[in-house]
Short mmCIF file of C-alpha atoms in Angstrom, two decimals:
data_model
loop_
_atom_site.label_atom_id
_atom_site.label_comp_id
_atom_site.label_asym_id
_atom_site.label_seq_id
_atom_site.Cartn_x
_atom_site.Cartn_y
_atom_site.Cartn_z
CA UNK A 1 18.30 16.81 -1.38
CA UNK A 2 15.85 14.04 -2.30
CA UNK A 3 15.52 13.06 1.35
CA UNK A 4 14.58 16.65 2.24
CA UNK A 5 12.02 16.72 -0.55
CA UNK A 6 10.42 13.48 0.68
CA UNK A 7 10.17 14.64 4.27
CA UNK A 8 8.78 18.02 3.26
CA UNK A 9 6.26 16.43 0.86
CA UNK A 10 5.09 13.97 3.50
CA UNK A 11 4.52 16.73 6.03
CA UNK A 12 2.64 18.94 3.57
CA UNK A 13 0.44 16.08 2.38
CA UNK A 14 -0.53 14.99 5.87
CA UNK A 15 -1.38 18.58 6.79
CA UNK A 16 -3.56 18.91 3.72
CA UNK A 17 -5.62 15.87 4.75
CA UNK A 18 -7.17 13.13 2.68
CA UNK A 19 -7.65 14.02 -0.96
CA UNK A 20 -7.26 12.39 -4.33
CA UNK A 21 -4.17 13.90 -5.90
CA UNK A 22 -1.04 12.77 -7.59
CA UNK A 23 0.94 12.93 -4.35
CA UNK A 24 0.60 10.12 -1.89
CA UNK A 25 2.39 9.90 1.47
CA UNK A 26 5.05 7.22 1.90
CA UNK A 27 3.36 5.64 4.92
CA UNK A 28 0.05 5.49 6.72
CA UNK A 29 -1.61 7.24 9.64
CA UNK A 30 -3.53 4.62 11.60
CA UNK A 31 -6.09 7.19 12.68
CA UNK A 32 -7.07 8.66 9.33
CA UNK A 33 -5.21 6.58 6.77
CA UNK A 34 -3.65 7.52 3.46
CA UNK A 35 -4.80 6.64 -0.03
CA UNK A 36 -3.11 4.62 -2.74
CA UNK A 37 -1.51 5.93 -5.86
CA UNK A 38 -3.99 6.44 -8.65
CA UNK A 39 -3.50 3.02 -10.26
CA UNK A 40 -4.64 4.43 -13.60
CA UNK A 41 -3.46 6.90 -16.17
CA UNK A 42 -5.21 10.25 -16.44
CA UNK A 43 -8.37 9.98 -18.49
CA UNK A 44 -9.16 6.35 -17.64
CA UNK A 45 -12.65 5.71 -16.31
CA UNK A 46 -11.44 3.62 -13.37
CA UNK A 47 -8.36 3.52 -11.17
CA UNK A 48 -7.28 0.05 -12.31
CA UNK A 49 -7.29 -1.54 -15.73
CA UNK A 50 -8.87 -4.68 -17.14
CA UNK A 51 -6.63 -6.87 -14.97
CA UNK A 52 -8.35 -5.49 -11.90
CA UNK A 53 -6.39 -4.96 -8.70
CA UNK A 54 -3.29 -7.09 -9.03
CA UNK A 55 -2.06 -8.21 -5.60
CA UNK A 56 0.92 -10.35 -4.66
CA UNK A 57 1.36 -11.95 -1.23
CA UNK A 58 4.72 -13.06 0.14
CA UNK A 59 5.91 -14.26 3.52
CA UNK A 60 9.37 -12.93 4.38
CA UNK A 61 11.85 -15.24 6.09
CA UNK A 62 10.24 -17.71 8.48
CA UNK A 63 6.93 -15.88 7.95
CA UNK A 64 6.71 -17.81 4.67
CA UNK A 65 4.81 -20.34 6.78
CA UNK A 66 1.96 -17.85 7.01
CA UNK A 67 1.91 -16.97 3.31
CA UNK A 68 -0.91 -19.34 2.36
CA UNK A 69 -3.11 -18.13 5.23
CA UNK A 70 -2.45 -14.52 4.28
CA UNK A 71 -3.27 -15.19 0.64
CA UNK A 72 -6.55 -16.82 1.63
CA UNK A 73 -7.57 -13.87 3.79
CA UNK A 74 -6.62 -11.38 1.08
CA UNK A 75 -8.76 -13.25 -1.46
CA UNK A 76 -11.75 -13.25 0.90
CA UNK A 77 -11.17 -9.59 1.77
CA UNK A 78 -10.94 -8.60 -1.89
CA UNK A 79 -14.15 -10.54 -2.62
CA UNK A 80 -15.84 -8.65 0.21
CA UNK A 81 -14.49 -5.29 -0.94
CA UNK A 82 -15.56 -5.84 -4.57
CA UNK A 83 -19.14 -6.32 -3.39
CA UNK A 84 -19.23 -2.62 -2.49
CA UNK A 85 -21.59 -0.74 -4.86
CA UNK A 86 -18.84 1.81 -5.51
CA UNK A 87 -16.38 -0.82 -6.72
CA UNK A 88 -17.27 -0.08 -10.35
CA UNK A 89 -15.53 3.27 -9.84
CA UNK A 90 -12.34 1.39 -8.97
CA UNK A 91 -12.20 -1.20 -11.75
CA UNK A 92 -14.47 -2.73 -14.35
CA UNK A 93 -12.70 -6.10 -14.38
CA UNK A 94 -14.68 -9.33 -14.60
CA UNK A 95 -11.87 -11.32 -12.99
CA UNK A 96 -12.53 -13.05 -9.68
CA UNK A 97 -10.57 -12.19 -6.55
CA UNK A 98 -8.68 -15.48 -6.96
CA UNK A 99 -7.49 -14.35 -10.37
CA UNK A 100 -6.29 -11.01 -9.03
CA UNK A 101 -4.23 -12.40 -6.12
CA UNK A 102 -1.06 -14.48 -6.43
CA UNK A 103 1.63 -15.77 -4.12
CA UNK A 104 5.12 -14.39 -4.48
CA UNK A 105 6.16 -10.81 -5.26
CA UNK A 106 8.69 -9.69 -7.85
CA UNK A 107 9.95 -6.84 -5.66
CA UNK A 108 11.72 -6.97 -2.30
CA UNK A 109 10.10 -5.07 0.60
CA UNK A 110 11.64 -1.62 0.71
CA UNK A 111 11.22 -1.27 4.48
CA UNK A 112 13.63 -4.18 5.08
CA UNK A 113 16.46 -2.95 2.88
CA UNK A 114 19.66 -2.15 4.84
CA UNK A 115 19.96 1.40 3.49
CA UNK A 116 16.36 2.36 4.27
CA UNK A 117 15.21 3.86 7.55
CA UNK A 118 11.59 3.84 8.69
CA UNK A 119 10.88 7.17 10.38
CA UNK A 120 7.80 7.89 12.48
CA UNK A 121 6.03 11.24 12.23
CA UNK A 122 4.17 10.84 15.51
CA UNK A 123 0.44 10.86 14.87
CA UNK A 124 1.09 11.76 11.21
CA UNK A 125 2.22 8.30 10.16
CA UNK A 126 5.45 6.84 8.80
CA UNK A 127 7.81 7.46 5.92
CA UNK A 128 11.04 6.00 4.53
CA UNK A 129 14.39 7.69 4.25
CA UNK A 130 17.71 6.64 2.78
CA UNK A 131 19.46 5.78 -0.45
CA UNK A 132 17.48 2.55 -0.78
CA UNK A 133 14.14 4.32 -1.27
CA UNK A 134 13.40 3.81 -4.99
CA UNK A 135 13.13 6.97 -7.09
CA UNK A 136 11.34 5.99 -10.31
CA UNK A 137 10.08 7.71 -13.44
CA UNK A 138 6.71 5.95 -13.48
CA UNK A 139 4.54 3.59 -11.47
CA UNK A 140 5.24 -0.13 -11.82
CA UNK A 141 2.10 -1.43 -13.57
CA UNK A 142 2.70 -5.13 -12.93
CA UNK A 143 1.47 -5.29 -9.32
CA UNK A 144 -0.87 -2.75 -7.74
CA UNK A 145 -0.52 -3.91 -4.10
CA UNK A 146 2.27 -5.97 -2.56
CA UNK A 147 1.37 -7.74 0.69
CA UNK A 148 4.40 -8.67 2.78
CA UNK A 149 3.99 -10.89 5.84
CA UNK A 150 6.59 -10.40 8.58
CA UNK A 151 7.10 -12.17 11.88
CA UNK A 152 5.87 -10.18 14.90
CA UNK A 153 9.49 -9.59 15.94
CA UNK A 154 10.51 -8.19 12.54
CA UNK A 155 7.30 -6.15 12.32
CA UNK A 156 7.94 -4.61 15.75
CA UNK A 157 11.60 -3.94 15.00
CA UNK A 158 10.74 -2.30 11.67
CA UNK A 159 7.57 -0.35 12.43
CA UNK A 160 7.22 -0.32 16.22
CA UNK A 161 5.43 -2.55 18.72
CA UNK A 162 2.00 -1.00 18.12
CA UNK A 163 1.88 -1.45 14.34
CA UNK A 164 0.63 -4.78 12.98
CA UNK A 165 -0.57 -3.60 9.56
CA UNK A 166 1.27 -0.80 7.77
CA UNK A 167 0.26 0.56 4.36
CA UNK A 168 3.02 2.37 2.46
CA UNK A 169 4.17 3.53 -0.93
CA UNK A 170 7.25 1.62 -2.07
CA UNK A 171 8.66 4.22 -4.46
CA UNK A 172 8.67 7.91 -5.27
CA UNK A 173 8.42 9.92 -8.44
CA UNK A 174 10.27 13.18 -7.82
CA UNK A 175 9.94 16.23 -10.04
CA UNK A 176 11.40 19.47 -8.79
CA UNK A 177 9.93 20.15 -5.36
CA UNK A 178 7.07 17.66 -5.80
CA UNK A 179 7.01 13.97 -4.88
CA UNK A 180 4.47 11.27 -5.75
CA UNK A 181 4.26 8.08 -3.72
CA UNK A 182 3.54 5.02 -5.91
CA UNK A 183 3.41 1.19 -5.78
CA UNK A 184 1.47 0.30 -2.64
CA UNK A 185 2.60 -2.27 -0.08
CA UNK A 186 0.79 -3.67 2.93
CA UNK A 187 3.08 -4.98 5.65
CA UNK A 188 1.33 -7.50 7.92
CA UNK A 189 2.39 -9.17 11.12
CA UNK A 190 1.85 -12.94 10.93
CA UNK A 191 -0.32 -12.47 14.03
CA UNK A 192 -3.02 -10.76 11.94
CA UNK A 193 -3.05 -12.75 8.69
CA UNK A 194 -6.48 -14.13 9.65
CA UNK A 195 -7.93 -10.74 10.60
CA UNK A 196 -10.43 -10.28 7.78
CA UNK A 197 -11.84 -6.97 9.03
CA UNK A 198 -8.37 -5.41 9.31
CA UNK A 199 -7.20 -6.58 5.88
CA UNK A 200 -10.47 -5.55 4.22
CA UNK A 201 -10.11 -2.07 5.70
CA UNK A 202 -6.52 -1.79 4.46
CA UNK A 203 -7.54 -2.91 0.97
CA UNK A 204 -10.21 -0.21 0.92
CA UNK A 205 -7.55 2.36 1.70
CA UNK A 206 -5.02 0.92 -0.75
CA UNK A 207 -7.48 0.87 -3.67
CA UNK A 208 -8.98 4.28 -2.96
CA UNK A 209 -12.41 2.87 -2.08
CA UNK A 210 -12.06 4.38 1.38
CA UNK A 211 -12.25 7.92 0.02
CA UNK A 212 -14.14 9.83 -1.32
CA UNK A 213 -16.94 7.29 -1.21
CA UNK A 214 -17.61 7.72 2.51
CA UNK A 215 -15.98 4.47 3.63
#
């Protein structure tokens, strides 16, 4: 039943287009892109709290060799993104990008769990199915964005040959016939850990800076 709800919710949300709402698709369309979960409780002035945008970076398996490079690019990308004049609408933190990014994530990548299947929706993006997709009661507040670095082979096997940077939600809040995607993750091929433009663009999408601010 939950699987049907997730598939139905993903299809409805993609049809509706980009909009800030409490429902976020479990995957990303590389043409239009999806937005992150809100990152803030209703009534807060900004999407993220005083800790800013908390980001963890972890290399999976032999891709651990690329973890330091990925962390460095994420820090530079976050520094670049925070220079946007609209960033004050995202967070009011005074912390530097270095202070908001750390190596090592507390959670395992959902896409790589044995009882999770990554399903393509054609031009409408990707979503997860299976018993391993976390169903939670609230968003995990400890880490806003998890960046997982995979080898090109694992990335291709998991998401398809054409996908080198995939932005997803890692969990769902399900209530009746509604589903909310929460806890953002960015899956990166080790081939693109130095691609500053790509990672900056994904961070804009993950933080909500991409929309509705005309980015």
